[in-house]
């Protein structure tokens, strides 16, 4: 993220991180033991939280970010300002590739605040820092007509 004005004021960021840490307590992680919490701030001020929920079959496991986002969407929120992601261990827990793509659908320019149990939080803008040249709805709509013979 380029230096300059913070995208979120310090108090809002601290509250969002606290929400993510609270949600992290509800993670179900018998396989990795790595708890993640997320708190997604919608443009209307509502906050939706999530935590990772793992599965004995492994692949149905879902990340914290992707438990928060659908809750927001089904509650009518589709514009987002920021998401705080907090993992165990030292240093920022940055979103995995699937979560980056999932967030990109609704909020390419969302601010991602990543933190760990210890160490400083890091701030990223999704579209520029975490998923440059991402594939989103405008690209799909731009080629709504299938090519000849395709
Ligand atoms: N995890 C998340 O919840 N979010 C991420 O963006 C990174 C990874 C979870 C998935 C799995 O349950 C555990 O962390 C270890 O990969």
GROMACS .gro file of C-alpha atoms and ligand atoms in nm:
model
  166
    1UNK     CA    1   0.000   0.000   0.000
    2UNK     CA    2   0.146   0.338  -0.089
    3UNK     CA    3   0.222   0.573   0.198
    4UNK     CA    4  -0.027   0.849   0.267
    5UNK     CA    5  -0.357   0.892   0.441
    6UNK     CA    6  -0.473   0.578   0.623
    7UNK     CA    7  -0.786   0.433   0.459
    8UNK     CA    8  -0.943   0.366   0.795
    9UNK     CA    9  -0.918   0.567   1.114
   10UNK     CA   10  -0.728   0.406   1.401
   11UNK     CA   11  -1.032   0.351   1.623
   12UNK     CA   12  -1.231   0.177   1.348
   13UNK     CA   13  -0.934  -0.040   1.259
   14UNK     CA   14  -0.880  -0.137   1.623
   15UNK     CA   15  -1.248  -0.226   1.662
   16UNK     CA   16  -1.242  -0.436   1.347
   17UNK     CA   17  -0.933  -0.623   1.464
   18UNK     CA   18  -1.100  -0.684   1.800
   19UNK     CA   19  -1.407  -0.825   1.622
   20UNK     CA   20  -1.182  -1.056   1.417
   21UNK     CA   21  -1.001  -1.174   1.729
   22UNK     CA   22  -1.334  -1.247   1.900
   23UNK     CA   23  -1.453  -1.446   1.597
   24UNK     CA   24  -1.122  -1.633   1.587
   25UNK     CA   25  -1.216  -1.794   1.920
   26UNK     CA   26  -1.493  -1.983   1.739
   27UNK     CA   27  -1.268  -2.138   1.476
   28UNK     CA   28  -1.301  -2.515   1.435
   29UNK     CA   29  -0.952  -2.636   1.348
   30UNK     CA   30  -0.890  -2.995   1.462
   31UNK     CA   31  -0.660  -3.060   1.163
   32UNK     CA   32  -0.439  -2.756   1.120
   33UNK     CA   33  -0.468  -2.614   1.469
   34UNK     CA   34  -0.442  -2.273   1.301
   35UNK     CA   35  -0.728  -2.045   1.404
   36UNK     CA   36  -0.829  -1.754   1.184
   37UNK     CA   37  -1.092  -1.488   1.248
   38UNK     CA   38  -1.226  -1.228   1.007
   39UNK     CA   39  -1.434  -0.914   1.045
   40UNK     CA   40  -1.577  -0.756   0.732
   41UNK     CA   41  -1.687  -0.393   0.746
   42UNK     CA   42  -1.969  -0.311   0.506
   43UNK     CA   43  -2.015   0.035   0.358
   44UNK     CA   44  -2.331   0.077   0.565
   45UNK     CA   45  -2.133   0.026   0.886
   46UNK     CA   46  -2.238  -0.328   0.963
   47UNK     CA   47  -1.969  -0.579   1.056
   48UNK     CA   48  -1.988  -0.947   0.962
   49UNK     CA   49  -1.755  -1.193   1.127
   50UNK     CA   50  -1.630  -1.539   1.043
   51UNK     CA   51  -1.384  -1.808   1.144
   52UNK     CA   52  -1.230  -2.103   0.966
   53UNK     CA   53  -1.424  -2.428   0.990
   54UNK     CA   54  -1.234  -2.742   0.892
   55UNK     CA   55  -1.356  -3.084   0.787
   56UNK     CA   56  -1.235  -3.444   0.820
   57UNK     CA   57  -1.251  -3.471   0.440
   58UNK     CA   58  -1.017  -3.166   0.426
   59UNK     CA   59  -1.137  -3.005   0.102
   60UNK     CA   60  -1.474  -2.888   0.244
   61UNK     CA   61  -1.279  -2.678   0.496
   62UNK     CA   62  -1.353  -2.310   0.464
   63UNK     CA   63  -1.151  -2.003   0.551
   64UNK     CA   64  -1.258  -1.733   0.792
   65UNK     CA   65  -1.301  -1.472   0.517
   66UNK     CA   66  -1.533  -1.699   0.323
   67UNK     CA   67  -1.756  -1.765   0.621
   68UNK     CA   68  -1.796  -1.389   0.677
   69UNK     CA   69  -1.864  -1.278   0.320
   70UNK     CA   70  -2.175  -1.487   0.240
   71UNK     CA   71  -2.335  -1.379   0.565
   72UNK     CA   72  -2.292  -1.018   0.454
   73UNK     CA   73  -2.429  -1.082   0.107
   74UNK     CA   74  -2.740  -1.260   0.229
   75UNK     CA   75  -2.799  -0.976   0.475
   76UNK     CA   76  -2.804  -0.736   0.180
   77UNK     CA   77  -2.452  -0.591   0.204
   78UNK     CA   78  -2.256  -0.582  -0.118
   79UNK     CA   79  -2.018  -0.293  -0.068
   80UNK     CA   80  -1.729  -0.331   0.168
   81UNK     CA   81  -1.472  -0.094   0.314
   82UNK     CA   82  -1.232  -0.323   0.496
   83UNK     CA   83  -1.172  -0.670   0.629
   84UNK     CA   84  -0.959  -0.760   0.928
   85UNK     CA   85  -0.801  -1.107   0.922
   86UNK     CA   86  -0.632  -1.243   1.232
   87UNK     CA   87  -0.444  -1.571   1.253
   88UNK     CA   88  -0.246  -1.758   1.514
   89UNK     CA   89   0.128  -1.715   1.528
   90UNK     CA   90   0.355  -1.423   1.473
   91UNK     CA   91   0.297  -1.171   1.196
   92UNK     CA   92   0.016  -1.091   0.956
   93UNK     CA   93  -0.216  -1.366   0.834
   94UNK     CA   94  -0.266  -1.264   0.473
   95UNK     CA   95  -0.570  -1.406   0.288
   96UNK     CA   96  -0.520  -1.716   0.076
   97UNK     CA   97  -0.563  -1.698  -0.301
   98UNK     CA   98  -0.917  -1.831  -0.298
   99UNK     CA   99  -1.021  -1.571  -0.040
  100UNK     CA  100  -0.860  -1.293  -0.242
  101UNK     CA  101  -1.062  -1.395  -0.545
  102UNK     CA  102  -1.381  -1.426  -0.340
  103UNK     CA  103  -1.343  -1.076  -0.197
  104UNK     CA  104  -1.250  -0.935  -0.540
  105UNK     CA  105  -1.597  -1.021  -0.669
  106UNK     CA  106  -1.761  -0.761  -0.446
  107UNK     CA  107  -1.481  -0.536  -0.330
  108UNK     CA  108  -1.172  -0.512  -0.549
  109UNK     CA  109  -1.051  -0.208  -0.360
  110UNK     CA  110  -1.124  -0.335  -0.010
  111UNK     CA  111  -0.867  -0.260   0.258
  112UNK     CA  112  -0.724  -0.579   0.408
  113UNK     CA  113  -0.585  -0.549   0.759
  114UNK     CA  114  -0.388  -0.863   0.841
  115UNK     CA  115  -0.258  -0.952   1.184
  116UNK     CA  116  -0.130  -1.239   1.393
  117UNK     CA  117  -0.133  -1.320   1.761
  118UNK     CA  118   0.177  -1.107   1.797
  119UNK     CA  119   0.356  -0.851   1.584
  120UNK     CA  120   0.233  -0.553   1.392
  121UNK     CA  121  -0.068  -0.552   1.163
  122UNK     CA  122  -0.017  -0.500   0.790
  123UNK     CA  123  -0.246  -0.311   0.553
  124UNK     CA  124  -0.308  -0.389   0.188
  125UNK     CA  125  -0.543  -0.279  -0.087
  126UNK     CA  126  -0.675  -0.595  -0.248
  127UNK     CA  127  -0.663  -0.491  -0.614
  128UNK     CA  128  -0.319  -0.334  -0.606
  129UNK     CA  129  -0.132  -0.525  -0.337
  130UNK     CA  130  -0.283  -0.873  -0.314
  131UNK     CA  131  -0.457  -0.949  -0.644
  132UNK     CA  132  -0.326  -0.730  -0.926
  133UNK     CA  133  -0.481  -0.793  -1.267
  134UNK     CA  134  -0.759  -0.989  -1.100
  135UNK     CA  135  -1.047  -1.146  -1.285
  136UNK     CA  136  -1.378  -0.985  -1.192
  137UNK     CA  137  -1.734  -0.932  -1.315
  138UNK     CA  138  -1.652  -0.656  -1.568
  139UNK     CA  139  -1.417  -0.888  -1.756
  140UNK     CA  140  -1.681  -1.160  -1.782
  141UNK     CA  141  -1.952  -0.918  -1.891
  142UNK     CA  142  -1.722  -0.765  -2.150
  143UNK     CA  143  -1.720  -1.097  -2.331
  144UNK     CA  144  -2.080  -1.200  -2.273
  145UNK     CA  145  -2.110  -1.323  -2.632
  146UNK     CA  146  -1.926  -1.649  -2.693
  147UNK     CA  147  -1.675  -1.638  -2.976
  148UNK     CA  148  -1.770  -1.779  -3.315
  149UNK     CA  149  -1.771  -2.157  -3.286
  150UNK     CA  150  -1.684  -2.133  -2.916
  151LIG     N1  151  -0.710  -1.996   0.657
  151LIG     C1  152  -0.807  -1.899   0.665
  151LIG     O1  153  -0.906  -1.916   0.735
  151LIG     N2  154  -0.790  -1.787   0.592
  151LIG     C2  155  -0.685  -1.764   0.509
  151LIG     O2  156  -0.689  -1.672   0.429
  151LIG     C3  157  -0.566  -1.849   0.521
  151LIG     C4  158  -0.591  -1.986   0.573
  151LIG     C5  159  -0.729  -2.121   0.730
  151LIG     C6  160  -0.759  -2.240   0.641
  151LIG     C7  161  -0.720  -2.355   0.731
  151LIG     O3  162  -0.832  -2.387   0.813
  151LIG     C8  163  -0.611  -2.297   0.818
  151LIG     O4  164  -0.616  -2.156   0.803
  151LIG     C9  165  -0.471  -2.346   0.780
  151LIG     O5  166  -0.447  -2.325   0.645
   0.00000   0.00000   0.00000
